[in-house]
Amino acid sequence: MTIRDTPQEWEIRATETPFVGNKTSVRTDDVVMPDGHVVRRDYQVHPGSVAVLALDAAGRVVVIRQYRHPVRQKLWEIPAGLLDIPGENPLHAAQRELYEEAHVKAEDWRVLTDVYTTPGGCDEAVRIFLARDLSEAEGDRFEVEHEEADMELARVPLDDLVRGVLAGELHNNCLVVGVLSLVAAQHGDGLGALRPAEAPWPARPFES
């Protein structure tokens, strides 16, 4: 049996958008179930995101610590950001986020994994990249504001992050998925077997 997610779309009888925010919105669909009943489903419409697990030559991961108001915590995360421009190349967006949040550039890029963060209530899709061969970026640092003005930056050994994830001390979705995916790749077919940086992404189609 092939274990693979497959596209499918059930009939929608009606749809409305009761809330539109700055970056996301809420949509309400009346969806026909397999037994013929029509049920209402509310979910957040999201432009999609990219995240970067940047691994240096010493086996350390570039992480940031940032306040996240919905969960009332300062979380350790990997650099990440929204796909603000429809159809934007996710690799270009990831390179931008690594520069803006960590002032770092990378020469080697691969797709680490693709995930839906909360498919039961949000259509956000995230592509997590692995970036290696790191160096400090040239030019002025990006001017931060709001939550990012209080952001901390560090490089943490991969093993320490794995321990923190399994101990329930680290909770950010992209960090958890990225760190454990990296370890799985290292102990599996190797990092050379990861998909190329511009591999197709059906969840968020883009132009090269």
PDB file of C-alpha atoms in Angstrom:
ATOM      1  CA  MET A   1       0.000   0.000   0.000  1.00  0.00           C
ATOM      2  CA  THR A   2       1.293   3.449  -0.935  1.00  0.00           C
ATOM      3  CA  ILE A   3       1.089   5.905   1.962  1.00  0.00           C
ATOM      4  CA  ARG A   4       0.592   9.292   0.363  1.00  0.00           C
ATOM      5  CA  ASP A   5      -1.742  12.256   0.828  1.00  0.00           C
ATOM      6  CA  THR A   6      -3.950  12.821  -2.205  1.00  0.00           C
ATOM      7  CA  PRO A   7      -5.933  15.865  -3.412  1.00  0.00           C
ATOM      8  CA  GLN A   8      -9.708  15.709  -3.044  1.00  0.00           C
ATOM      9  CA  GLU A   9     -12.455  18.313  -2.789  1.00  0.00           C
ATOM     10  CA  TRP A  10     -15.950  17.662  -1.507  1.00  0.00           C
ATOM     11  CA  GLU A  11     -18.905  19.645  -2.815  1.00  0.00           C
ATOM     12  CA  ILE A  12     -19.406  23.093  -1.289  1.00  0.00           C
ATOM     13  CA  ARG A  13     -23.006  24.353  -1.319  1.00  0.00           C
ATOM     14  CA  ALA A  14     -22.262  27.852  -0.016  1.00  0.00           C
ATOM     15  CA  THR A  15     -19.302  29.889   1.193  1.00  0.00           C
ATOM     16  CA  GLU A  16     -18.772  33.226   2.926  1.00  0.00           C
ATOM     17  CA  THR A  17     -15.909  35.178   4.495  1.00  0.00           C
ATOM     18  CA  PRO A  18     -17.121  36.649   7.815  1.00  0.00           C
ATOM     19  CA  PHE A  19     -13.714  38.074   8.758  1.00  0.00           C
ATOM     20  CA  VAL A  20     -10.825  39.555   6.763  1.00  0.00           C
ATOM     21  CA  GLY A  21      -7.626  40.475   8.591  1.00  0.00           C
ATOM     22  CA  ASN A  22      -4.348  42.039   7.595  1.00  0.00           C
ATOM     23  CA  LYS A  23      -2.737  38.782   6.444  1.00  0.00           C
ATOM     24  CA  THR A  24      -5.351  36.071   6.928  1.00  0.00           C
ATOM     25  CA  SER A  25      -9.114  35.650   6.866  1.00  0.00           C
ATOM     26  CA  VAL A  26     -11.800  33.269   8.113  1.00  0.00           C
ATOM     27  CA  ARG A  27     -13.963  31.367   5.646  1.00  0.00           C
ATOM     28  CA  THR A  28     -17.175  29.460   6.294  1.00  0.00           C
ATOM     29  CA  ASP A  29     -18.116  26.653   3.881  1.00  0.00           C
ATOM     30  CA  ASP A  30     -21.235  24.492   3.788  1.00  0.00           C
ATOM     31  CA  VAL A  31     -19.748  21.107   2.835  1.00  0.00           C
ATOM     32  CA  VAL A  32     -21.608  18.014   1.646  1.00  0.00           C
ATOM     33  CA  MET A  33     -20.576  14.966   3.696  1.00  0.00           C
ATOM     34  CA  PRO A  34     -20.370  11.403   2.257  1.00  0.00           C
ATOM     35  CA  ASP A  35     -23.759  10.562   3.793  1.00  0.00           C
ATOM     36  CA  GLY A  36     -25.373  13.575   2.089  1.00  0.00           C
ATOM     37  CA  HIS A  37     -25.612  15.803   5.146  1.00  0.00           C
ATOM     38  CA  VAL A  38     -24.428  19.399   4.778  1.00  0.00           C
ATOM     39  CA  VAL A  39     -22.273  20.705   7.619  1.00  0.00           C
ATOM     40  CA  ARG A  40     -20.663  24.065   8.237  1.00  0.00           C
ATOM     41  CA  ARG A  41     -16.877  24.285   8.487  1.00  0.00           C
ATOM     42  CA  ASP A  42     -15.009  27.424   9.614  1.00  0.00           C
ATOM     43  CA  TYR A  43     -11.287  27.746   8.910  1.00  0.00           C
ATOM     44  CA  GLN A  44      -8.510  30.283   8.605  1.00  0.00           C
ATOM     45  CA  VAL A  45      -7.335  31.123   5.094  1.00  0.00           C
ATOM     46  CA  HIS A  46      -3.563  31.607   5.134  1.00  0.00           C
ATOM     47  CA  PRO A  47      -1.105  32.660   2.397  1.00  0.00           C
ATOM     48  CA  GLY A  48       1.432  29.993   3.388  1.00  0.00           C
ATOM     49  CA  SER A  49       4.851  30.221   4.998  1.00  0.00           C
ATOM     50  CA  VAL A  50       8.460  29.196   4.699  1.00  0.00           C
ATOM     51  CA  ALA A  51      10.912  28.247   7.430  1.00  0.00           C
ATOM     52  CA  VAL A  52      14.656  27.660   7.432  1.00  0.00           C
ATOM     53  CA  LEU A  53      16.621  25.154   9.453  1.00  0.00           C
ATOM     54  CA  ALA A  54      20.084  26.684   9.044  1.00  0.00           C
ATOM     55  CA  LEU A  55      22.812  24.247  10.084  1.00  0.00           C
ATOM     56  CA  ASP A  56      26.374  25.484  10.528  1.00  0.00           C
ATOM     57  CA  ALA A  57      29.648  23.556  10.153  1.00  0.00           C
ATOM     58  CA  ALA A  58      29.747  22.847  13.894  1.00  0.00           C
ATOM     59  CA  GLY A  59      26.361  21.096  13.831  1.00  0.00           C
ATOM     60  CA  ARG A  60      24.532  24.022  15.420  1.00  0.00           C
ATOM     61  CA  VAL A  61      21.133  25.332  14.333  1.00  0.00           C
ATOM     62  CA  VAL A  62      20.348  29.039  13.989  1.00  0.00           C
ATOM     63  CA  VAL A  63      17.382  29.771  16.262  1.00  0.00           C
ATOM     64  CA  ILE A  64      15.534  32.855  17.399  1.00  0.00           C
ATOM     65  CA  ARG A  65      13.467  33.504  20.521  1.00  0.00           C
ATOM     66  CA  GLN A  66      10.327  35.519  19.970  1.00  0.00           C
ATOM     67  CA  TYR A  67       7.150  36.419  21.880  1.00  0.00           C
ATOM     68  CA  ARG A  68       3.996  34.804  20.471  1.00  0.00           C
ATOM     69  CA  HIS A  69       0.913  36.492  21.865  1.00  0.00           C
ATOM     70  CA  PRO A  70      -1.746  33.811  21.128  1.00  0.00           C
ATOM     71  CA  VAL A  71       0.087  31.288  23.334  1.00  0.00           C
ATOM     72  CA  ARG A  72       1.525  33.885  25.783  1.00  0.00           C
ATOM     73  CA  GLN A  73       5.039  32.487  25.529  1.00  0.00           C
ATOM     74  CA  LYS A  74       8.462  33.363  24.166  1.00  0.00           C
ATOM     75  CA  LEU A  75       9.248  30.492  21.833  1.00  0.00           C
ATOM     76  CA  TRP A  76      12.509  29.279  20.380  1.00  0.00           C
ATOM     77  CA  GLU A  77      11.958  29.034  16.637  1.00  0.00           C
ATOM     78  CA  ILE A  78      13.807  28.711  13.351  1.00  0.00           C
ATOM     79  CA  PRO A  79      13.677  31.708  10.976  1.00  0.00           C
ATOM     80  CA  ALA A  80      10.343  31.792   9.165  1.00  0.00           C
ATOM     81  CA  GLY A  81       7.913  34.113   7.454  1.00  0.00           C
ATOM     82  CA  LEU A  82       4.802  34.491   5.343  1.00  0.00           C
ATOM     83  CA  LEU A  83       4.598  34.100   1.595  1.00  0.00           C
ATOM     84  CA  ASP A  84       3.399  37.680   1.243  1.00  0.00           C
ATOM     85  CA  ILE A  85       3.394  37.772  -2.555  1.00  0.00           C
ATOM     86  CA  PRO A  86       0.990  35.400  -4.391  1.00  0.00           C
ATOM     87  CA  GLY A  87       2.985  32.873  -6.412  1.00  0.00           C
ATOM     88  CA  GLU A  88       6.270  33.940  -4.781  1.00  0.00           C
ATOM     89  CA  ASN A  89       9.124  31.464  -5.145  1.00  0.00           C
ATOM     90  CA  PRO A  90       9.417  29.903  -1.666  1.00  0.00           C
ATOM     91  CA  LEU A  91      13.207  29.570  -1.922  1.00  0.00           C
ATOM     92  CA  HIS A  92      13.547  33.313  -2.496  1.00  0.00           C
ATOM     93  CA  ALA A  93      11.251  33.973   0.457  1.00  0.00           C
ATOM     94  CA  ALA A  94      13.271  31.639   2.681  1.00  0.00           C
ATOM     95  CA  GLN A  95      16.536  33.316   1.709  1.00  0.00           C
ATOM     96  CA  ARG A  96      14.979  36.668   2.546  1.00  0.00           C
ATOM     97  CA  GLU A  97      13.775  35.482   5.964  1.00  0.00           C
ATOM     98  CA  LEU A  98      17.176  34.026   6.861  1.00  0.00           C
ATOM     99  CA  TYR A  99      18.789  37.333   5.972  1.00  0.00           C
ATOM    100  CA  GLU A 100      16.238  39.503   7.767  1.00  0.00           C
ATOM    101  CA  GLU A 101      15.945  37.494  10.976  1.00  0.00           C
ATOM    102  CA  ALA A 102      19.494  36.132  11.373  1.00  0.00           C
ATOM    103  CA  HIS A 103      21.602  38.236   8.970  1.00  0.00           C
ATOM    104  CA  VAL A 104      22.939  34.978   7.534  1.00  0.00           C
ATOM    105  CA  LYS A 105      23.232  33.619   3.998  1.00  0.00           C
ATOM    106  CA  ALA A 106      23.652  30.011   2.849  1.00  0.00           C
ATOM    107  CA  GLU A 107      25.147  28.426  -0.253  1.00  0.00           C
ATOM    108  CA  ASP A 108      23.472  25.009  -0.031  1.00  0.00           C
ATOM    109  CA  TRP A 109      19.682  24.744   0.044  1.00  0.00           C
ATOM    110  CA  ARG A 110      17.408  21.673   0.110  1.00  0.00           C
ATOM    111  CA  VAL A 111      13.752  21.045   0.890  1.00  0.00           C
ATOM    112  CA  LEU A 112      13.623  19.374   4.287  1.00  0.00           C
ATOM    113  CA  THR A 113       9.863  18.805   4.506  1.00  0.00           C
ATOM    114  CA  ASP A 114       6.434  20.268   3.679  1.00  0.00           C
ATOM    115  CA  VAL A 115       3.665  20.393   6.282  1.00  0.00           C
ATOM    116  CA  TYR A 116       0.142  21.654   6.911  1.00  0.00           C
ATOM    117  CA  THR A 117       0.347  23.236  10.356  1.00  0.00           C
ATOM    118  CA  THR A 118      -3.287  22.804  11.448  1.00  0.00           C
ATOM    119  CA  PRO A 119      -5.290  21.126   8.664  1.00  0.00           C
ATOM    120  CA  GLY A 120      -8.385  20.769  10.816  1.00  0.00           C
ATOM    121  CA  GLY A 121      -8.837  24.526  11.109  1.00  0.00           C
ATOM    122  CA  CYS A 122      -6.401  26.340   8.822  1.00  0.00           C
ATOM    123  CA  ASP A 123      -5.117  25.882   5.264  1.00  0.00           C
ATOM    124  CA  GLU A 124      -1.590  27.118   6.084  1.00  0.00           C
ATOM    125  CA  ALA A 125       1.108  25.169   4.258  1.00  0.00           C
ATOM    126  CA  VAL A 126       4.758  25.523   5.292  1.00  0.00           C
ATOM    127  CA  ARG A 127       7.849  24.523   3.355  1.00  0.00           C
ATOM    128  CA  ILE A 128      10.814  23.931   5.655  1.00  0.00           C
ATOM    129  CA  PHE A 129      14.221  24.287   4.020  1.00  0.00           C
ATOM    130  CA  LEU A 130      17.589  22.976   5.114  1.00  0.00           C
ATOM    131  CA  ALA A 131      20.277  25.625   4.599  1.00  0.00           C
ATOM    132  CA  ARG A 132      23.989  24.824   4.940  1.00  0.00           C
ATOM    133  CA  ASP A 133      27.378  26.376   4.186  1.00  0.00           C
ATOM    134  CA  LEU A 134      26.483  29.459   6.215  1.00  0.00           C
ATOM    135  CA  SER A 135      28.199  32.835   6.358  1.00  0.00           C
ATOM    136  CA  GLU A 136      27.378  36.264   7.685  1.00  0.00           C
ATOM    137  CA  ALA A 137      25.343  38.348   5.251  1.00  0.00           C
ATOM    138  CA  GLU A 138      26.770  41.554   3.858  1.00  0.00           C
ATOM    139  CA  GLY A 139      25.187  44.984   4.199  1.00  0.00           C
ATOM    140  CA  ASP A 140      23.101  46.555   6.937  1.00  0.00           C
ATOM    141  CA  ARG A 141      20.982  44.457   9.234  1.00  0.00           C
ATOM    142  CA  PHE A 142      17.227  44.459   8.588  1.00  0.00           C
ATOM    143  CA  GLU A 143      15.341  46.980  10.716  1.00  0.00           C
ATOM    144  CA  VAL A 144      12.967  45.067  12.989  1.00  0.00           C
ATOM    145  CA  GLU A 145       9.750  46.185  14.678  1.00  0.00           C
ATOM    146  CA  HIS A 146       6.931  44.947  16.933  1.00  0.00           C
ATOM    147  CA  GLU A 147       7.623  41.452  18.395  1.00  0.00           C
ATOM    148  CA  GLU A 148      10.821  41.138  16.363  1.00  0.00           C
ATOM    149  CA  ALA A 149      12.351  44.122  18.181  1.00  0.00           C
ATOM    150  CA  ASP A 150      12.669  41.895  21.271  1.00  0.00           C
ATOM    151  CA  MET A 151      13.994  38.896  19.348  1.00  0.00           C
ATOM    152  CA  GLU A 152      17.029  36.920  20.580  1.00  0.00           C
ATOM    153  CA  LEU A 153      19.397  35.034  18.277  1.00  0.00           C
ATOM    154  CA  ALA A 154      21.495  31.950  19.064  1.00  0.00           C
ATOM    155  CA  ARG A 155      23.168  28.901  17.587  1.00  0.00           C
ATOM    156  CA  VAL A 156      22.279  25.711  19.442  1.00  0.00           C
ATOM    157  CA  PRO A 157      23.678  22.181  18.942  1.00  0.00           C
ATOM    158  CA  LEU A 158      21.201  19.954  17.114  1.00  0.00           C
ATOM    159  CA  ASP A 159      21.309  17.329  19.881  1.00  0.00           C
ATOM    160  CA  ASP A 160      20.263  19.941  22.449  1.00  0.00           C
ATOM    161  CA  LEU A 161      17.239  20.861  20.358  1.00  0.00           C
ATOM    162  CA  VAL A 162      16.230  17.211  19.960  1.00  0.00           C
ATOM    163  CA  ARG A 163      16.449  16.767  23.732  1.00  0.00           C
ATOM    164  CA  GLY A 164      14.325  19.890  24.265  1.00  0.00           C
ATOM    165  CA  VAL A 165      11.675  18.734  21.811  1.00  0.00           C
ATOM    166  CA  LEU A 166      11.342  15.292  23.384  1.00  0.00           C
ATOM    167  CA  ALA A 167      11.352  16.768  26.899  1.00  0.00           C
ATOM    168  CA  GLY A 168       8.399  19.008  26.017  1.00  0.00           C
ATOM    169  CA  GLU A 169      10.460  22.179  26.438  1.00  0.00           C
ATOM    170  CA  LEU A 170      10.328  23.379  22.817  1.00  0.00           C
ATOM    171  CA  HIS A 171       6.970  23.739  21.078  1.00  0.00           C
ATOM    172  CA  ASN A 172       7.238  25.733  17.868  1.00  0.00           C
ATOM    173  CA  ASN A 173       5.821  23.645  15.028  1.00  0.00           C
ATOM    174  CA  CYS A 174       8.493  24.426  12.433  1.00  0.00           C
ATOM    175  CA  LEU A 175      11.353  23.917  14.877  1.00  0.00           C
ATOM    176  CA  VAL A 176       9.982  20.576  16.085  1.00  0.00           C
ATOM    177  CA  VAL A 177       9.232  19.252  12.601  1.00  0.00           C
ATOM    178  CA  GLY A 178      12.440  20.622  11.128  1.00  0.00           C
ATOM    179  CA  VAL A 179      14.749  19.279  13.845  1.00  0.00           C
ATOM    180  CA  LEU A 180      13.230  15.792  13.889  1.00  0.00           C
ATOM    181  CA  SER A 181      13.118  15.666  10.076  1.00  0.00           C
ATOM    182  CA  LEU A 182      16.798  16.576   9.909  1.00  0.00           C
ATOM    183  CA  VAL A 183      17.732  13.798  12.332  1.00  0.00           C
ATOM    184  CA  ALA A 184      15.598  11.326  10.383  1.00  0.00           C
ATOM    185  CA  ALA A 185      17.292  12.352   7.124  1.00  0.00           C
ATOM    186  CA  GLN A 186      20.759  12.036   8.669  1.00  0.00           C
ATOM    187  CA  HIS A 187      19.975   8.520   9.879  1.00  0.00           C
ATOM    188  CA  GLY A 188      18.128   7.556   6.696  1.00  0.00           C
ATOM    189  CA  ASP A 189      19.243   8.086   3.110  1.00  0.00           C
ATOM    190  CA  GLY A 190      21.411  11.084   4.018  1.00  0.00           C
ATOM    191  CA  LEU A 191      21.057  14.809   3.374  1.00  0.00           C
ATOM    192  CA  GLY A 192      22.091  14.368  -0.248  1.00  0.00           C
ATOM    193  CA  ALA A 193      18.836  12.506  -0.865  1.00  0.00           C
ATOM    194  CA  LEU A 194      16.676  15.473   0.152  1.00  0.00           C
ATOM    195  CA  ARG A 195      14.638  17.172  -2.562  1.00  0.00           C
ATOM    196  CA  PRO A 196      16.206  20.094  -4.443  1.00  0.00           C
ATOM    197  CA  ALA A 197      15.410  23.589  -3.214  1.00  0.00           C
ATOM    198  CA  GLU A 198      12.997  24.313  -6.071  1.00  0.00           C
ATOM    199  CA  ALA A 199      11.114  21.010  -5.945  1.00  0.00           C
ATOM    200  CA  PRO A 200       7.414  21.337  -6.881  1.00  0.00           C
ATOM    201  CA  TRP A 201       5.058  22.271  -4.047  1.00  0.00           C
ATOM    202  CA  PRO A 202       1.458  21.514  -5.039  1.00  0.00           C
ATOM    203  CA  ALA A 203       0.093  23.137  -1.872  1.00  0.00           C
ATOM    204  CA  ARG A 204       1.491  26.518  -2.956  1.00  0.00           C
ATOM    205  CA  PRO A 205       2.367  26.486  -6.675  1.00  0.00           C
ATOM    206  CA  PHE A 206       5.105  28.896  -7.707  1.00  0.00           C
ATOM    207  CA  GLU A 207       7.230  29.953 -10.645  1.00  0.00           C
ATOM    208  CA  SER A 208      10.972  29.244 -10.693  1.00  0.00           C
TER     209      SER A 208
END
